[in-house]
JSON list of C-alpha atoms in Angstrom, two decimals:
[
{"chain": "A", "resi": 1, "resn": "GLN", "atom": "CA", "xyz": [24.57, 130.42, -195.47]},
{"chain": "A", "resi": 2, "resn": "VAL", "atom": "CA", "xyz": [25.30, 133.87, -196.31]},
{"chain": "A", "resi": 3, "resn": "GLN", "atom": "CA", "xyz": [28.60, 134.55, -197.84]},
{"chain": "A", "resi": 4, "resn": "LEU", "atom": "CA", "xyz": [29.82, 138.09, -199.17]},
{"chain": "A", "resi": 5, "resn": "VAL", "atom": "CA", "xyz": [33.03, 137.28, -200.99]},
{"chain": "A", "resi": 6, "resn": "GLU", "atom": "CA", "xyz": [35.20, 140.32, -202.09]},
{"chain": "A", "resi": 7, "resn": "SER", "atom": "CA", "xyz": [37.69, 140.16, -204.91]},
{"chain": "A", "resi": 8, "resn": "GLY", "atom": "CA", "xyz": [39.96, 142.43, -207.02]},
{"chain": "A", "resi": 9, "resn": "GLY", "atom": "CA", "xyz": [42.33, 144.45, -204.65]},
{"chain": "A", "resi": 10, "resn": "GLY", "atom": "CA", "xyz": [45.93, 144.63, -204.92]},
{"chain": "A", "resi": 11, "resn": "LEU", "atom": "CA", "xyz": [48.60, 147.02, -205.43]},
{"chain": "A", "resi": 12, "resn": "VAL", "atom": "CA", "xyz": [48.35, 149.70, -207.87]},
{"chain": "A", "resi": 13, "resn": "GLN", "atom": "CA", "xyz": [50.38, 153.10, -208.84]},
{"chain": "A", "resi": 14, "resn": "PRO", "atom": "CA", "xyz": [48.79, 156.34, -208.21]},
{"chain": "A", "resi": 15, "resn": "GLY", "atom": "CA", "xyz": [46.67, 156.88, -211.30]},
{"chain": "A", "resi": 16, "resn": "GLY", "atom": "CA", "xyz": [45.89, 153.55, -211.77]},
{"chain": "A", "resi": 17, "resn": "SER", "atom": "CA", "xyz": [42.57, 151.51, -211.60]},
{"chain": "A", "resi": 18, "resn": "LEU", "atom": "CA", "xyz": [41.18, 148.71, -210.13]},
{"chain": "A", "resi": 19, "resn": "ARG", "atom": "CA", "xyz": [37.88, 146.94, -210.20]},
{"chain": "A", "resi": 20, "resn": "LEU", "atom": "CA", "xyz": [36.37, 145.30, -206.86]},
{"chain": "A", "resi": 21, "resn": "SER", "atom": "CA", "xyz": [33.96, 142.53, -207.23]},
{"chain": "A", "resi": 22, "resn": "CYS", "atom": "CA", "xyz": [31.53, 141.40, -204.15]},
{"chain": "A", "resi": 23, "resn": "ALA", "atom": "CA", "xyz": [29.66, 138.11, -205.03]},
{"chain": "A", "resi": 24, "resn": "ALA", "atom": "CA", "xyz": [26.92, 137.46, -202.54]},
{"chain": "A", "resi": 25, "resn": "SER", "atom": "CA", "xyz": [25.37, 133.83, -202.02]},
{"chain": "A", "resi": 26, "resn": "GLY", "atom": "CA", "xyz": [22.71, 132.92, -199.43]},
{"chain": "A", "resi": 27, "resn": "ILE", "atom": "CA", "xyz": [20.62, 136.20, -199.60]},
{"chain": "A", "resi": 28, "resn": "ASN", "atom": "CA", "xyz": [17.74, 137.74, -201.96]},
{"chain": "A", "resi": 29, "resn": "PHE", "atom": "CA", "xyz": [20.39, 139.82, -203.36]},
{"chain": "A", "resi": 30, "resn": "SER", "atom": "CA", "xyz": [18.23, 141.89, -205.61]},
{"chain": "A", "resi": 31, "resn": "ILE", "atom": "CA", "xyz": [15.94, 143.41, -202.60]},
{"chain": "A", "resi": 32, "resn": "TYR", "atom": "CA", "xyz": [19.29, 144.59, -200.57]},
{"chain": "A", "resi": 33, "resn": "THR", "atom": "CA", "xyz": [21.17, 147.65, -200.65]},
{"chain": "A", "resi": 34, "resn": "MET", "atom": "CA", "xyz": [24.60, 146.91, -201.40]},
{"chain": "A", "resi": 35, "resn": "GLY", "atom": "CA", "xyz": [27.66, 149.20, -200.30]},
{"chain": "A", "resi": 36, "resn": "TRP", "atom": "CA", "xyz": [31.44, 149.41, -200.30]},
{"chain": "A", "resi": 37, "resn": "TYR", "atom": "CA", "xyz": [33.01, 150.60, -197.15]},
{"chain": "A", "resi": 38, "resn": "ARG", "atom": "CA", "xyz": [36.78, 151.04, -196.46]},
{"chain": "A", "resi": 39, "resn": "GLN", "atom": "CA", "xyz": [39.17, 151.22, -193.30]},
{"chain": "A", "resi": 40, "resn": "ALA", "atom": "CA", "xyz": [42.73, 152.51, -193.52]},
{"chain": "A", "resi": 41, "resn": "PRO", "atom": "CA", "xyz": [44.70, 151.82, -190.65]},
{"chain": "A", "resi": 42, "resn": "GLY", "atom": "CA", "xyz": [44.26, 154.12, -187.60]},
{"chain": "A", "resi": 43, "resn": "LYS", "atom": "CA", "xyz": [40.80, 155.18, -188.85]},
{"chain": "A", "resi": 44, "resn": "GLN", "atom": "CA", "xyz": [37.13, 154.60, -188.77]},
{"chain": "A", "resi": 45, "resn": "ARG", "atom": "CA", "xyz": [35.28, 152.66, -191.41]},
{"chain": "A", "resi": 46, "resn": "GLU", "atom": "CA", "xyz": [33.67, 154.69, -193.91]},
{"chain": "A", "resi": 47, "resn": "LEU", "atom": "CA", "xyz": [31.22, 154.49, -196.86]},
{"chain": "A", "resi": 48, "resn": "VAL", "atom": "CA", "xyz": [32.61, 154.75, -200.24]},
{"chain": "A", "resi": 49, "resn": "ALA", "atom": "CA", "xyz": [29.50, 153.99, -202.34]},
{"chain": "A", "resi": 50, "resn": "ARG", "atom": "CA", "xyz": [26.00, 152.43, -202.17]},
{"chain": "A", "resi": 51, "resn": "ILE", "atom": "CA", "xyz": [23.70, 151.35, -204.54]},
{"chain": "A", "resi": 52, "resn": "THR", "atom": "CA", "xyz": [20.09, 150.52, -203.68]},
{"chain": "A", "resi": 53, "resn": "SER", "atom": "CA", "xyz": [17.66, 147.81, -205.04]},
{"chain": "A", "resi": 54, "resn": "LEU", "atom": "CA", "xyz": [16.63, 150.45, -207.23]},
{"chain": "A", "resi": 55, "resn": "ARG", "atom": "CA", "xyz": [19.83, 151.42, -208.57]},
{"chain": "A", "resi": 56, "resn": "SER", "atom": "CA", "xyz": [19.80, 154.79, -206.82]},
{"chain": "A", "resi": 57, "resn": "THR", "atom": "CA", "xyz": [23.85, 155.65, -205.99]},
{"chain": "A", "resi": 58, "resn": "THR", "atom": "CA", "xyz": [25.52, 157.55, -203.46]},
{"chain": "A", "resi": 59, "resn": "TYR", "atom": "CA", "xyz": [29.22, 158.28, -203.16]},
{"chain": "A", "resi": 60, "resn": "ALA", "atom": "CA", "xyz": [31.46, 159.74, -200.59]},
{"chain": "A", "resi": 61, "resn": "ASP", "atom": "CA", "xyz": [32.57, 163.23, -201.48]},
{"chain": "A", "resi": 62, "resn": "SER", "atom": "CA", "xyz": [36.31, 162.08, -201.59]},
{"chain": "A", "resi": 63, "resn": "VAL", "atom": "CA", "xyz": [35.58, 159.38, -204.43]},
{"chain": "A", "resi": 64, "resn": "LYS", "atom": "CA", "xyz": [33.04, 161.35, -206.59]},
{"chain": "A", "resi": 65, "resn": "GLY", "atom": "CA", "xyz": [33.85, 161.27, -210.22]},
{"chain": "A", "resi": 66, "resn": "ARG", "atom": "CA", "xyz": [36.64, 158.59, -209.69]},
{"chain": "A", "resi": 67, "resn": "PHE", "atom": "CA", "xyz": [34.76, 155.65, -208.53]},
{"chain": "A", "resi": 68, "resn": "THR", "atom": "CA", "xyz": [31.62, 153.98, -209.72]},
{"chain": "A", "resi": 69, "resn": "ILE", "atom": "CA", "xyz": [29.44, 151.27, -207.95]},
{"chain": "A", "resi": 70, "resn": "SER", "atom": "CA", "xyz": [26.98, 149.17, -209.93]},
{"chain": "A", "resi": 71, "resn": "ARG", "atom": "CA", "xyz": [25.25, 145.89, -209.37]},
{"chain": "A", "resi": 72, "resn": "ASP", "atom": "CA", "xyz": [24.57, 142.64, -211.66]},
{"chain": "A", "resi": 73, "resn": "ASN", "atom": "CA", "xyz": [21.46, 141.04, -210.03]},
{"chain": "A", "resi": 74, "resn": "ALA", "atom": "CA", "xyz": [21.66, 138.26, -212.51]},
{"chain": "A", "resi": 75, "resn": "GLN", "atom": "CA", "xyz": [25.33, 137.46, -211.12]},
{"chain": "A", "resi": 76, "resn": "ASN", "atom": "CA", "xyz": [24.46, 138.48, -207.27]},
{"chain": "A", "resi": 77, "resn": "THR", "atom": "CA", "xyz": [27.52, 140.68, -207.69]},
{"chain": "A", "resi": 78, "resn": "VAL", "atom": "CA", "xyz": [28.45, 144.31, -206.80]},
{"chain": "A", "resi": 79, "resn": "TYR", "atom": "CA", "xyz": [31.28, 146.12, -208.34]},
{"chain": "A", "resi": 80, "resn": "LEU", "atom": "CA", "xyz": [33.28, 148.74, -207.57]},
{"chain": "A", "resi": 81, "resn": "GLN", "atom": "CA", "xyz": [35.41, 150.54, -210.25]},
{"chain": "A", "resi": 82, "resn": "MET", "atom": "CA", "xyz": [38.30, 152.54, -209.09]},
{"chain": "A", "resi": 83, "resn": "ASN", "atom": "CA", "xyz": [39.88, 155.27, -211.26]},
{"chain": "A", "resi": 84, "resn": "SER", "atom": "CA", "xyz": [42.60, 157.85, -210.66]},
{"chain": "A", "resi": 85, "resn": "LEU", "atom": "CA", "xyz": [43.52, 155.89, -207.91]},
{"chain": "A", "resi": 86, "resn": "LYS", "atom": "CA", "xyz": [45.39, 157.93, -204.70]},
{"chain": "A", "resi": 87, "resn": "PRO", "atom": "CA", "xyz": [47.40, 156.67, -201.85]},
{"chain": "A", "resi": 88, "resn": "GLU", "atom": "CA", "xyz": [44.76, 158.16, -199.44]},
{"chain": "A", "resi": 89, "resn": "ASP", "atom": "CA", "xyz": [42.67, 155.28, -201.17]},
{"chain": "A", "resi": 90, "resn": "THR", "atom": "CA", "xyz": [44.69, 152.82, -199.42]},
{"chain": "A", "resi": 91, "resn": "ALA", "atom": "CA", "xyz": [42.48, 150.55, -197.15]},
{"chain": "A", "resi": 92, "resn": "VAL", "atom": "CA", "xyz": [40.82, 147.41, -196.82]},
{"chain": "A", "resi": 93, "resn": "TYR", "atom": "CA", "xyz": [37.47, 147.58, -198.81]},
{"chain": "A", "resi": 94, "resn": "TYR", "atom": "CA", "xyz": [34.40, 145.69, -197.29]},
{"chain": "A", "resi": 95, "resn": "CYS", "atom": "CA", "xyz": [31.34, 144.78, -199.04]},
{"chain": "A", "resi": 96, "resn": "ASN", "atom": "CA", "xyz": [28.00, 145.32, -197.17]},
{"chain": "A", "resi": 97, "resn": "ALA", "atom": "CA", "xyz": [24.42, 143.71, -197.74]},
{"chain": "A", "resi": 98, "resn": "ASP", "atom": "CA", "xyz": [21.85, 146.10, -196.04]},
{"chain": "A", "resi": 99, "resn": "HIS", "atom": "CA", "xyz": [18.26, 144.59, -195.78]},
{"chain": "A", "resi": 100, "resn": "PRO", "atom": "CA", "xyz": [15.62, 147.45, -196.55]},
{"chain": "A", "resi": 101, "resn": "ASN", "atom": "CA", "xyz": [13.99, 145.95, -193.26]},
{"chain": "A", "resi": 102, "resn": "PRO", "atom": "CA", "xyz": [15.92, 147.52, -190.33]},
{"chain": "A", "resi": 103, "resn": "TYR", "atom": "CA", "xyz": [15.21, 144.83, -188.00]},
{"chain": "A", "resi": 104, "resn": "SER", "atom": "CA", "xyz": [16.78, 142.48, -190.47]},
{"chain": "A", "resi": 105, "resn": "GLN", "atom": "CA", "xyz": [20.32, 141.31, -190.26]},
{"chain": "A", "resi": 106, "resn": "ASP", "atom": "CA", "xyz": [22.68, 142.89, -192.48]},
{"chain": "A", "resi": 107, "resn": "TYR", "atom": "CA", "xyz": [26.16, 141.20, -193.80]},
{"chain": "A", "resi": 108, "resn": "TRP", "atom": "CA", "xyz": [29.46, 141.77, -194.23]},
{"chain": "A", "resi": 109, "resn": "GLY", "atom": "CA", "xyz": [32.35, 140.57, -196.43]},
{"chain": "A", "resi": 110, "resn": "GLN", "atom": "CA", "xyz": [36.02, 139.71, -195.04]},
{"chain": "A", "resi": 111, "resn": "GLY", "atom": "CA", "xyz": [37.73, 142.57, -196.73]},
{"chain": "A", "resi": 112, "resn": "THR", "atom": "CA", "xyz": [40.16, 143.04, -199.42]},
{"chain": "A", "resi": 113, "resn": "GLN", "atom": "CA", "xyz": [43.18, 145.25, -199.43]},
{"chain": "A", "resi": 114, "resn": "VAL", "atom": "CA", "xyz": [43.82, 148.09, -201.92]},
{"chain": "A", "resi": 115, "resn": "THR", "atom": "CA", "xyz": [47.22, 149.46, -201.77]},
{"chain": "A", "resi": 116, "resn": "VAL", "atom": "CA", "xyz": [48.06, 152.75, -203.70]},
{"chain": "A", "resi": 117, "resn": "SER", "atom": "CA", "xyz": [51.70, 153.33, -203.78]},
{"chain": "A", "resi": 118, "resn": "SER", "atom": "CA", "xyz": [54.57, 154.16, -206.24]}
]
């Protein structure tokens, strides 16, 4: 069975930091592009960051310079280091595993809540 399990969310003050983790099981982790998406109340889900099997990275303009995505293939885990957090970063953050074959299924985690507030 396939599982993506996010952790590390919580309540943090503006300017603070959090590190999200997504542990994958049941997939050949190293061949997947891994991504972090977020969805705030009343808004569409948006891409935050992604990292390919070759470790190329992409970031949303709103998080460039503040967030860093990384992966540890030995641990089947992708991370999102979030620094200088802003209230507008408040959202549920979801982990995504995207197979390089477009005909193959991709997967989503259950999400972890990040709240940035004083």
